[in-house]
Amino acid sequence: MRCLFCGVGEALDQDRPNTSLYLTGASGQGLLLDCGFTAAAAFFRHAPDPAALSAVYLSHFHGDHFLGLPWLLVRLREEGRSAPLAIIGQPGVEDQVWAAMDLAYPSFRRLAAFSLDFLEAAPRRTLRAAGFRLTFAAGEHSAPCLAVRAEDAAGDAHGPGRPAALFYSGDGRPTPATLELARGVGLAVQEAYTPEPGHPTHGSAAQALDLARRAGVKALALVHLSRAMDEAARAALAARLAAEPGPRAWLPREGEAVEIS
């Protein structure tokens, strides 16, 4: 499984695209995790084959996690897409997406040559899309947000052992349910708005490190850092992560890709 960090920024970061991950697995299909205001353009900037995109997962309905969809869908239409695209999200996802599309590009329904297939996610529900098996758990955020575990279902037949797996928190602080969802994954991607706990609706680096150790993950990437953290503060956090015992932990950059075994 390959994870491409299309964006790593928070909602209002002017320098870094909104946090968004692009997963590809043994099936050759692509799964985009979140598509906020600035994430769609970053996806087209970095994805080696945008036509391989088969599904989009929306962790919650804040603009920096789903309001890039109109940009993405119209660009796919302009590129001549004809294959269906799955859109996965919490109950109400179909209404939310069509409301955004009808506001941004009212002619899309009439002019698009591909269909949107909506799948509803819920805690403890399992879905399959783009060659991945997806399971979900609720984090703690100002809006209902579902973390997701993506396992390379198409890779199950390639050898013994567990399939490659990734955990993505969306926004919010870890919960007992998200800790269990992350257990044993090759890579956990956790929102960490501040270095230490204290923000009422966002997670911290300290909480992310605790989740990684307790869940036994192999590697931890921290994303969605506050734009108030300057380069010196980010460098200090990166040095702290490098010195921590346990799984590798780091601050990924836009366009960085990692392989997950």
PDB file of C-alpha atoms in Angstrom:
ATOM      1  CA  MET A   1       0.000   0.000   0.000  1.00  0.00           C
ATOM      2  CA  ARG A   2       1.220   3.485  -0.822  1.00  0.00           C
ATOM      3  CA  CYS A   3       0.164   6.658   0.992  1.00  0.00           C
ATOM      4  CA  LEU A   4       0.672  10.002  -0.721  1.00  0.00           C
ATOM      5  CA  PHE A   5       0.288  13.103   1.447  1.00  0.00           C
ATOM      6  CA  CYS A   6      -1.498  15.472  -0.932  1.00  0.00           C
ATOM      7  CA  GLY A   7      -1.853  17.976   1.887  1.00  0.00           C
ATOM      8  CA  VAL A   8      -0.965  18.200   5.574  1.00  0.00           C
ATOM      9  CA  GLY A   9      -2.370  21.595   6.600  1.00  0.00           C
ATOM     10  CA  GLU A  10      -5.240  22.759   8.783  1.00  0.00           C
ATOM     11  CA  ALA A  11      -8.366  24.572   7.621  1.00  0.00           C
ATOM     12  CA  LEU A  12      -6.927  28.064   7.202  1.00  0.00           C
ATOM     13  CA  ASP A  13      -3.254  27.382   6.495  1.00  0.00           C
ATOM     14  CA  GLN A  14      -2.200  29.584   3.588  1.00  0.00           C
ATOM     15  CA  ASP A  15       1.051  27.672   2.990  1.00  0.00           C
ATOM     16  CA  ARG A  16      -0.021  24.023   3.171  1.00  0.00           C
ATOM     17  CA  PRO A  17      -3.009  22.377   1.442  1.00  0.00           C
ATOM     18  CA  ASN A  18      -5.735  20.951   3.653  1.00  0.00           C
ATOM     19  CA  THR A  19      -4.904  17.506   5.005  1.00  0.00           C
ATOM     20  CA  SER A  20      -5.695  14.838   2.416  1.00  0.00           C
ATOM     21  CA  LEU A  21      -4.229  11.380   1.760  1.00  0.00           C
ATOM     22  CA  TYR A  22      -4.248   9.359  -1.447  1.00  0.00           C
ATOM     23  CA  LEU A  23      -3.983   5.593  -1.002  1.00  0.00           C
ATOM     24  CA  THR A  24      -3.197   3.050  -3.703  1.00  0.00           C
ATOM     25  CA  GLY A  25      -2.993  -0.674  -3.184  1.00  0.00           C
ATOM     26  CA  ALA A  26      -2.619  -3.970  -4.980  1.00  0.00           C
ATOM     27  CA  SER A  27      -5.783  -3.390  -7.021  1.00  0.00           C
ATOM     28  CA  GLY A  28      -4.259  -0.334  -8.701  1.00  0.00           C
ATOM     29  CA  GLN A  29      -7.263   1.764  -7.698  1.00  0.00           C
ATOM     30  CA  GLY A  30      -6.997   4.957  -5.669  1.00  0.00           C
ATOM     31  CA  LEU A  31      -8.795   6.117  -2.517  1.00  0.00           C
ATOM     32  CA  LEU A  32      -8.707   9.798  -1.507  1.00  0.00           C
ATOM     33  CA  LEU A  33      -9.156  10.459   2.209  1.00  0.00           C
ATOM     34  CA  ASP A  34     -10.763  13.898   2.627  1.00  0.00           C
ATOM     35  CA  CYS A  35     -11.037  16.617  -0.007  1.00  0.00           C
ATOM     36  CA  GLY A  36     -11.091  20.085   1.503  1.00  0.00           C
ATOM     37  CA  PHE A  37     -10.947  23.604   0.060  1.00  0.00           C
ATOM     38  CA  THR A  38      -7.353  23.336  -1.195  1.00  0.00           C
ATOM     39  CA  ALA A  39      -6.892  19.560  -1.303  1.00  0.00           C
ATOM     40  CA  ALA A  40      -8.324  18.857  -4.764  1.00  0.00           C
ATOM     41  CA  ALA A  41      -5.743  20.975  -6.544  1.00  0.00           C
ATOM     42  CA  ALA A  42      -2.996  19.328  -4.491  1.00  0.00           C
ATOM     43  CA  PHE A  43      -4.315  15.907  -5.516  1.00  0.00           C
ATOM     44  CA  PHE A  44      -3.950  16.787  -9.193  1.00  0.00           C
ATOM     45  CA  ARG A  45      -0.544  18.298  -8.514  1.00  0.00           C
ATOM     46  CA  HIS A  46       0.868  15.153  -6.902  1.00  0.00           C
ATOM     47  CA  ALA A  47      -1.138  12.050  -7.914  1.00  0.00           C
ATOM     48  CA  PRO A  48       0.752  10.119 -10.612  1.00  0.00           C
ATOM     49  CA  ASP A  49      -2.482   8.908 -12.265  1.00  0.00           C
ATOM     50  CA  PRO A  50      -5.591  10.898 -11.235  1.00  0.00           C
ATOM     51  CA  ALA A  51      -7.734   8.676 -13.472  1.00  0.00           C
ATOM     52  CA  ALA A  52      -7.074   5.766 -11.076  1.00  0.00           C
ATOM     53  CA  LEU A  53      -9.136   7.497  -8.386  1.00  0.00           C
ATOM     54  CA  SER A  54     -12.041   5.183  -7.565  1.00  0.00           C
ATOM     55  CA  ALA A  55     -13.398   6.471  -4.245  1.00  0.00           C
ATOM     56  CA  VAL A  56     -13.347   9.499  -1.935  1.00  0.00           C
ATOM     57  CA  TYR A  57     -13.798   9.204   1.830  1.00  0.00           C
ATOM     58  CA  LEU A  58     -15.063  12.231   3.790  1.00  0.00           C
ATOM     59  CA  SER A  59     -14.324  12.039   7.506  1.00  0.00           C
ATOM     60  CA  HIS A  60     -16.761  14.857   8.340  1.00  0.00           C
ATOM     61  CA  PHE A  61     -18.565  17.807   6.818  1.00  0.00           C
ATOM     62  CA  HIS A  62     -16.306  20.720   7.695  1.00  0.00           C
ATOM     63  CA  GLY A  63     -15.271  22.678   4.615  1.00  0.00           C
ATOM     64  CA  ASP A  64     -11.581  21.847   4.854  1.00  0.00           C
ATOM     65  CA  HIS A  65     -12.502  18.169   4.575  1.00  0.00           C
ATOM     66  CA  PHE A  66     -15.160  18.089   1.865  1.00  0.00           C
ATOM     67  CA  LEU A  67     -15.682  21.406   0.060  1.00  0.00           C
ATOM     68  CA  GLY A  68     -12.946  20.631  -2.459  1.00  0.00           C
ATOM     69  CA  LEU A  69     -15.276  18.067  -4.022  1.00  0.00           C
ATOM     70  CA  PRO A  70     -16.888  20.493  -6.503  1.00  0.00           C
ATOM     71  CA  TRP A  71     -13.416  21.393  -7.838  1.00  0.00           C
ATOM     72  CA  LEU A  72     -12.422  17.727  -7.995  1.00  0.00           C
ATOM     73  CA  LEU A  73     -15.578  16.496  -9.704  1.00  0.00           C
ATOM     74  CA  VAL A  74     -15.682  19.222 -12.323  1.00  0.00           C
ATOM     75  CA  ARG A  75     -11.993  18.670 -13.102  1.00  0.00           C
ATOM     76  CA  LEU A  76     -12.652  14.938 -13.519  1.00  0.00           C
ATOM     77  CA  ARG A  77     -15.521  15.772 -15.864  1.00  0.00           C
ATOM     78  CA  GLU A  78     -13.258  18.080 -17.882  1.00  0.00           C
ATOM     79  CA  GLU A  79     -10.665  15.285 -18.056  1.00  0.00           C
ATOM     80  CA  GLY A  80     -13.284  13.038 -19.691  1.00  0.00           C
ATOM     81  CA  ARG A  81     -14.004  10.667 -16.838  1.00  0.00           C
ATOM     82  CA  SER A  82     -16.711   8.085 -17.514  1.00  0.00           C
ATOM     83  CA  ALA A  83     -16.173   5.541 -14.708  1.00  0.00           C
ATOM     84  CA  PRO A  84     -18.384   5.798 -11.585  1.00  0.00           C
ATOM     85  CA  LEU A  85     -16.877   7.374  -8.480  1.00  0.00           C
ATOM     86  CA  ALA A  86     -17.750   6.203  -4.966  1.00  0.00           C
ATOM     87  CA  ILE A  87     -18.270   8.869  -2.300  1.00  0.00           C
ATOM     88  CA  ILE A  88     -18.165   7.572   1.283  1.00  0.00           C
ATOM     89  CA  GLY A  89     -19.248   9.494   4.354  1.00  0.00           C
ATOM     90  CA  GLN A  90     -21.553   9.672   7.322  1.00  0.00           C
ATOM     91  CA  PRO A  91     -25.345   9.487   6.953  1.00  0.00           C
ATOM     92  CA  GLY A  92     -26.485  12.437   4.874  1.00  0.00           C
ATOM     93  CA  VAL A  93     -23.397  12.364   2.650  1.00  0.00           C
ATOM     94  CA  GLU A  94     -25.442  12.284  -0.553  1.00  0.00           C
ATOM     95  CA  ASP A  95     -27.467  15.353   0.392  1.00  0.00           C
ATOM     96  CA  GLN A  96     -24.381  17.243   1.586  1.00  0.00           C
ATOM     97  CA  VAL A  97     -22.414  16.573  -1.577  1.00  0.00           C
ATOM     98  CA  TRP A  98     -25.260  17.448  -3.940  1.00  0.00           C
ATOM     99  CA  ALA A  99     -25.977  20.643  -1.998  1.00  0.00           C
ATOM    100  CA  ALA A 100     -22.347  21.683  -2.466  1.00  0.00           C
ATOM    101  CA  MET A 101     -22.359  20.725  -6.149  1.00  0.00           C
ATOM    102  CA  ASP A 102     -25.628  22.495  -6.901  1.00  0.00           C
ATOM    103  CA  LEU A 103     -24.331  25.660  -5.252  1.00  0.00           C
ATOM    104  CA  ALA A 104     -20.914  25.618  -6.920  1.00  0.00           C
ATOM    105  CA  TYR A 105     -21.750  24.149 -10.359  1.00  0.00           C
ATOM    106  CA  PRO A 106     -25.509  23.727 -10.898  1.00  0.00           C
ATOM    107  CA  SER A 107     -25.004  22.188 -14.345  1.00  0.00           C
ATOM    108  CA  PHE A 108     -22.850  19.318 -13.085  1.00  0.00           C
ATOM    109  CA  ARG A 109     -25.689  16.807 -12.759  1.00  0.00           C
ATOM    110  CA  ARG A 110     -26.712  17.426 -16.345  1.00  0.00           C
ATOM    111  CA  LEU A 111     -23.257  17.506 -17.926  1.00  0.00           C
ATOM    112  CA  ALA A 112     -21.284  14.867 -16.021  1.00  0.00           C
ATOM    113  CA  ALA A 113     -20.658  11.658 -17.943  1.00  0.00           C
ATOM    114  CA  PHE A 114     -19.994   9.620 -14.793  1.00  0.00           C
ATOM    115  CA  SER A 115     -22.153   8.693 -11.825  1.00  0.00           C
ATOM    116  CA  LEU A 116     -21.577   9.185  -8.107  1.00  0.00           C
ATOM    117  CA  ASP A 117     -22.222   6.131  -5.934  1.00  0.00           C
ATOM    118  CA  PHE A 118     -22.804   7.088  -2.290  1.00  0.00           C
ATOM    119  CA  LEU A 119     -21.912   4.765   0.588  1.00  0.00           C
ATOM    120  CA  GLU A 120     -22.763   5.575   4.206  1.00  0.00           C
ATOM    121  CA  ALA A 121     -20.145   4.962   6.885  1.00  0.00           C
ATOM    122  CA  ALA A 122     -20.860   4.336  10.563  1.00  0.00           C
ATOM    123  CA  PRO A 123     -18.910   3.084  13.604  1.00  0.00           C
ATOM    124  CA  ARG A 124     -18.179  -0.638  13.406  1.00  0.00           C
ATOM    125  CA  ARG A 125     -19.552  -0.807   9.850  1.00  0.00           C
ATOM    126  CA  THR A 126     -17.317  -2.389   7.184  1.00  0.00           C
ATOM    127  CA  LEU A 127     -17.343  -1.204   3.567  1.00  0.00           C
ATOM    128  CA  ARG A 128     -15.292  -2.127   0.524  1.00  0.00           C
ATOM    129  CA  ALA A 129     -14.196   0.444  -2.021  1.00  0.00           C
ATOM    130  CA  ALA A 130     -11.245   0.957  -4.384  1.00  0.00           C
ATOM    131  CA  GLY A 131      -9.732  -2.378  -3.344  1.00  0.00           C
ATOM    132  CA  PHE A 132      -9.739  -1.457   0.366  1.00  0.00           C
ATOM    133  CA  ARG A 133     -11.676  -2.768   3.336  1.00  0.00           C
ATOM    134  CA  LEU A 134     -12.780   0.207   5.451  1.00  0.00           C
ATOM    135  CA  THR A 135     -13.872   0.274   9.086  1.00  0.00           C
ATOM    136  CA  PHE A 136     -14.729   3.310  11.196  1.00  0.00           C
ATOM    137  CA  ALA A 137     -14.779   4.746  14.725  1.00  0.00           C
ATOM    138  CA  ALA A 138     -15.827   8.091  16.177  1.00  0.00           C
ATOM    139  CA  GLY A 139     -13.223  10.622  17.259  1.00  0.00           C
ATOM    140  CA  GLU A 140     -13.813  13.653  19.503  1.00  0.00           C
ATOM    141  CA  HIS A 141     -14.288  16.845  17.477  1.00  0.00           C
ATOM    142  CA  SER A 142     -16.621  19.853  17.206  1.00  0.00           C
ATOM    143  CA  ALA A 143     -18.540  18.012  14.456  1.00  0.00           C
ATOM    144  CA  PRO A 144     -19.193  14.270  14.250  1.00  0.00           C
ATOM    145  CA  CYS A 145     -16.048  12.811  12.709  1.00  0.00           C
ATOM    146  CA  LEU A 146     -15.236   9.220  11.795  1.00  0.00           C
ATOM    147  CA  ALA A 147     -11.700   7.926  11.808  1.00  0.00           C
ATOM    148  CA  VAL A 148     -11.076   5.202   9.239  1.00  0.00           C
ATOM    149  CA  ARG A 149      -8.919   2.087   9.015  1.00  0.00           C
ATOM    150  CA  ALA A 150      -8.089   1.133   5.434  1.00  0.00           C
ATOM    151  CA  GLU A 151      -6.793  -2.378   4.765  1.00  0.00           C
ATOM    152  CA  ASP A 152      -5.518  -3.483   1.372  1.00  0.00           C
ATOM    153  CA  ALA A 153      -8.179  -6.083   0.662  1.00  0.00           C
ATOM    154  CA  ALA A 154      -6.792  -6.778  -2.804  1.00  0.00           C
ATOM    155  CA  GLY A 155      -3.448  -7.635  -1.233  1.00  0.00           C
ATOM    156  CA  ASP A 156      -4.857 -10.371   1.020  1.00  0.00           C
ATOM    157  CA  ALA A 157      -4.017 -13.084  -1.520  1.00  0.00           C
ATOM    158  CA  HIS A 158      -0.391 -12.007  -1.980  1.00  0.00           C
ATOM    159  CA  GLY A 159       0.995 -13.850   1.004  1.00  0.00           C
ATOM    160  CA  PRO A 160       0.473 -14.908   4.627  1.00  0.00           C
ATOM    161  CA  GLY A 161      -0.089 -12.474   7.480  1.00  0.00           C
ATOM    162  CA  ARG A 162      -2.265  -9.433   7.871  1.00  0.00           C
ATOM    163  CA  PRO A 163      -2.886  -7.054   4.962  1.00  0.00           C
ATOM    164  CA  ALA A 164      -1.222  -3.644   4.902  1.00  0.00           C
ATOM    165  CA  ALA A 165      -3.303  -1.196   6.910  1.00  0.00           C
ATOM    166  CA  LEU A 166      -3.482   2.557   7.556  1.00  0.00           C
ATOM    167  CA  PHE A 167      -5.356   4.527  10.218  1.00  0.00           C
ATOM    168  CA  TYR A 168      -6.492   8.097   9.530  1.00  0.00           C
ATOM    169  CA  SER A 169      -8.087  10.114  12.314  1.00  0.00           C
ATOM    170  CA  GLY A 170      -9.735  12.918  10.390  1.00  0.00           C
ATOM    171  CA  ASP A 171     -10.011  15.745  12.950  1.00  0.00           C
ATOM    172  CA  GLY A 172     -10.254  15.439  16.693  1.00  0.00           C
ATOM    173  CA  ARG A 173      -8.757  13.921  19.777  1.00  0.00           C
ATOM    174  CA  PRO A 174      -8.203  10.169  20.053  1.00  0.00           C
ATOM    175  CA  THR A 175     -10.862   8.100  21.797  1.00  0.00           C
ATOM    176  CA  PRO A 176     -10.853   4.518  23.083  1.00  0.00           C
ATOM    177  CA  ALA A 177     -12.676   3.536  19.900  1.00  0.00           C
ATOM    178  CA  THR A 178     -10.132   5.170  17.573  1.00  0.00           C
ATOM    179  CA  LEU A 179      -7.288   3.616  19.562  1.00  0.00           C
ATOM    180  CA  GLU A 180      -8.750   0.166  18.931  1.00  0.00           C
ATOM    181  CA  LEU A 181      -9.248   1.030  15.254  1.00  0.00           C
ATOM    182  CA  ALA A 182      -5.561   1.943  14.942  1.00  0.00           C
ATOM    183  CA  ARG A 183      -4.257  -1.186  16.640  1.00  0.00           C
ATOM    184  CA  GLY A 184      -1.345  -2.771  14.772  1.00  0.00           C
ATOM    185  CA  VAL A 185      -1.501  -0.661  11.602  1.00  0.00           C
ATOM    186  CA  GLY A 186       1.583  -0.002   9.511  1.00  0.00           C
ATOM    187  CA  LEU A 187       0.938   3.742   9.542  1.00  0.00           C
ATOM    188  CA  ALA A 188      -1.276   5.907  11.763  1.00  0.00           C
ATOM    189  CA  VAL A 189      -2.008   9.439  10.525  1.00  0.00           C
ATOM    190  CA  GLN A 190      -3.287  11.485  13.448  1.00  0.00           C
ATOM    191  CA  GLU A 191      -4.398  15.098  13.607  1.00  0.00           C
ATOM    192  CA  ALA A 192      -2.192  17.057  16.043  1.00  0.00           C
ATOM    193  CA  TYR A 193      -3.184  20.720  16.128  1.00  0.00           C
ATOM    194  CA  THR A 194      -0.997  21.571  19.128  1.00  0.00           C
ATOM    195  CA  PRO A 195       2.085  20.022  20.739  1.00  0.00           C
ATOM    196  CA  GLU A 196       0.337  19.472  24.079  1.00  0.00           C
ATOM    197  CA  PRO A 197      -3.305  18.757  25.017  1.00  0.00           C
ATOM    198  CA  GLY A 198      -5.552  21.695  25.743  1.00  0.00           C
ATOM    199  CA  HIS A 199      -7.496  22.559  22.603  1.00  0.00           C
ATOM    200  CA  PRO A 200     -11.205  21.801  23.160  1.00  0.00           C
ATOM    201  CA  THR A 201     -11.854  20.125  19.783  1.00  0.00           C
ATOM    202  CA  HIS A 202      -8.476  19.155  18.316  1.00  0.00           C
ATOM    203  CA  GLY A 203      -5.808  16.612  19.139  1.00  0.00           C
ATOM    204  CA  SER A 204      -2.198  17.118  20.158  1.00  0.00           C
ATOM    205  CA  ALA A 205       1.174  15.587  19.413  1.00  0.00           C
ATOM    206  CA  ALA A 206       1.347  14.177  22.931  1.00  0.00           C
ATOM    207  CA  GLN A 207      -2.011  12.435  22.529  1.00  0.00           C
ATOM    208  CA  ALA A 208      -0.976  11.102  19.113  1.00  0.00           C
ATOM    209  CA  LEU A 209       2.220   9.614  20.544  1.00  0.00           C
ATOM    210  CA  ASP A 210       0.235   7.992  23.341  1.00  0.00           C
ATOM    211  CA  LEU A 211      -2.181   6.481  20.814  1.00  0.00           C
ATOM    212  CA  ALA A 212       0.694   5.149  18.699  1.00  0.00           C
ATOM    213  CA  ARG A 213       2.404   3.446  21.627  1.00  0.00           C
ATOM    214  CA  ARG A 214      -0.770   1.963  23.067  1.00  0.00           C
ATOM    215  CA  ALA A 215      -2.050   0.780  19.679  1.00  0.00           C
ATOM    216  CA  GLY A 216       1.272  -0.758  18.672  1.00  0.00           C
ATOM    217  CA  VAL A 217       1.467   1.012  15.319  1.00  0.00           C
ATOM    218  CA  LYS A 218       4.638   0.781  13.231  1.00  0.00           C
ATOM    219  CA  ALA A 219       4.816   4.452  12.248  1.00  0.00           C
ATOM    220  CA  LEU A 220       3.039   7.706  13.103  1.00  0.00           C
ATOM    221  CA  ALA A 221       2.555  10.790  10.917  1.00  0.00           C
ATOM    222  CA  LEU A 222       1.260  13.997  12.507  1.00  0.00           C
ATOM    223  CA  VAL A 223      -0.815  16.325  10.321  1.00  0.00           C
ATOM    224  CA  HIS A 224      -3.137  19.344  10.602  1.00  0.00           C
ATOM    225  CA  LEU A 225      -0.732  21.329  12.806  1.00  0.00           C
ATOM    226  CA  SER A 226      -1.863  24.829  13.737  1.00  0.00           C
ATOM    227  CA  ARG A 227      -0.772  27.525  11.280  1.00  0.00           C
ATOM    228  CA  ALA A 228       0.339  29.493  14.351  1.00  0.00           C
ATOM    229  CA  MET A 229       3.299  27.099  14.677  1.00  0.00           C
ATOM    230  CA  ASP A 230       6.216  28.752  12.882  1.00  0.00           C
ATOM    231  CA  GLU A 231       9.123  26.870  11.325  1.00  0.00           C
ATOM    232  CA  ALA A 232      11.121  26.958  14.544  1.00  0.00           C
ATOM    233  CA  ALA A 233       8.252  25.422  16.507  1.00  0.00           C
ATOM    234  CA  ARG A 234       7.762  22.763  13.838  1.00  0.00           C
ATOM    235  CA  ALA A 235      11.468  21.962  13.847  1.00  0.00           C
ATOM    236  CA  ALA A 236      11.407  21.607  17.629  1.00  0.00           C
ATOM    237  CA  LEU A 237       8.441  19.248  17.415  1.00  0.00           C
ATOM    238  CA  ALA A 238      10.124  17.223  14.671  1.00  0.00           C
ATOM    239  CA  ALA A 239      13.246  16.862  16.839  1.00  0.00           C
ATOM    240  CA  ARG A 240      11.100  15.786  19.772  1.00  0.00           C
ATOM    241  CA  LEU A 241       9.387  13.150  17.645  1.00  0.00           C
ATOM    242  CA  ALA A 242      12.713  11.837  16.357  1.00  0.00           C
ATOM    243  CA  ALA A 243      13.978  11.414  19.923  1.00  0.00           C
ATOM    244  CA  GLU A 244      10.898   9.615  21.200  1.00  0.00           C
ATOM    245  CA  PRO A 245      11.216   5.862  21.841  1.00  0.00           C
ATOM    246  CA  GLY A 246       8.775   3.577  20.102  1.00  0.00           C
ATOM    247  CA  PRO A 247       7.433   3.756  16.556  1.00  0.00           C
ATOM    248  CA  ARG A 248       8.876   6.175  14.034  1.00  0.00           C
ATOM    249  CA  ALA A 249       7.028   9.513  14.276  1.00  0.00           C
ATOM    250  CA  TRP A 250       7.435  12.475  11.943  1.00  0.00           C
ATOM    251  CA  LEU A 251       5.834  15.507  10.287  1.00  0.00           C
ATOM    252  CA  PRO A 252       5.176  14.650   6.630  1.00  0.00           C
ATOM    253  CA  ARG A 253       5.313  17.279   3.896  1.00  0.00           C
ATOM    254  CA  GLU A 254       3.017  17.937   0.978  1.00  0.00           C
ATOM    255  CA  GLY A 255       3.797  15.530  -1.866  1.00  0.00           C
ATOM    256  CA  GLU A 256       5.642  13.010   0.333  1.00  0.00           C
ATOM    257  CA  ALA A 257       4.807   9.336  -0.248  1.00  0.00           C
ATOM    258  CA  VAL A 258       5.449   6.307   1.959  1.00  0.00           C
ATOM    259  CA  GLU A 259       5.068   2.573   1.443  1.00  0.00           C
ATOM    260  CA  ILE A 260       3.128   0.645   4.086  1.00  0.00           C
ATOM    261  CA  SER A 261       3.878  -3.044   4.573  1.00  0.00           C
TER     262      SER A 261
END
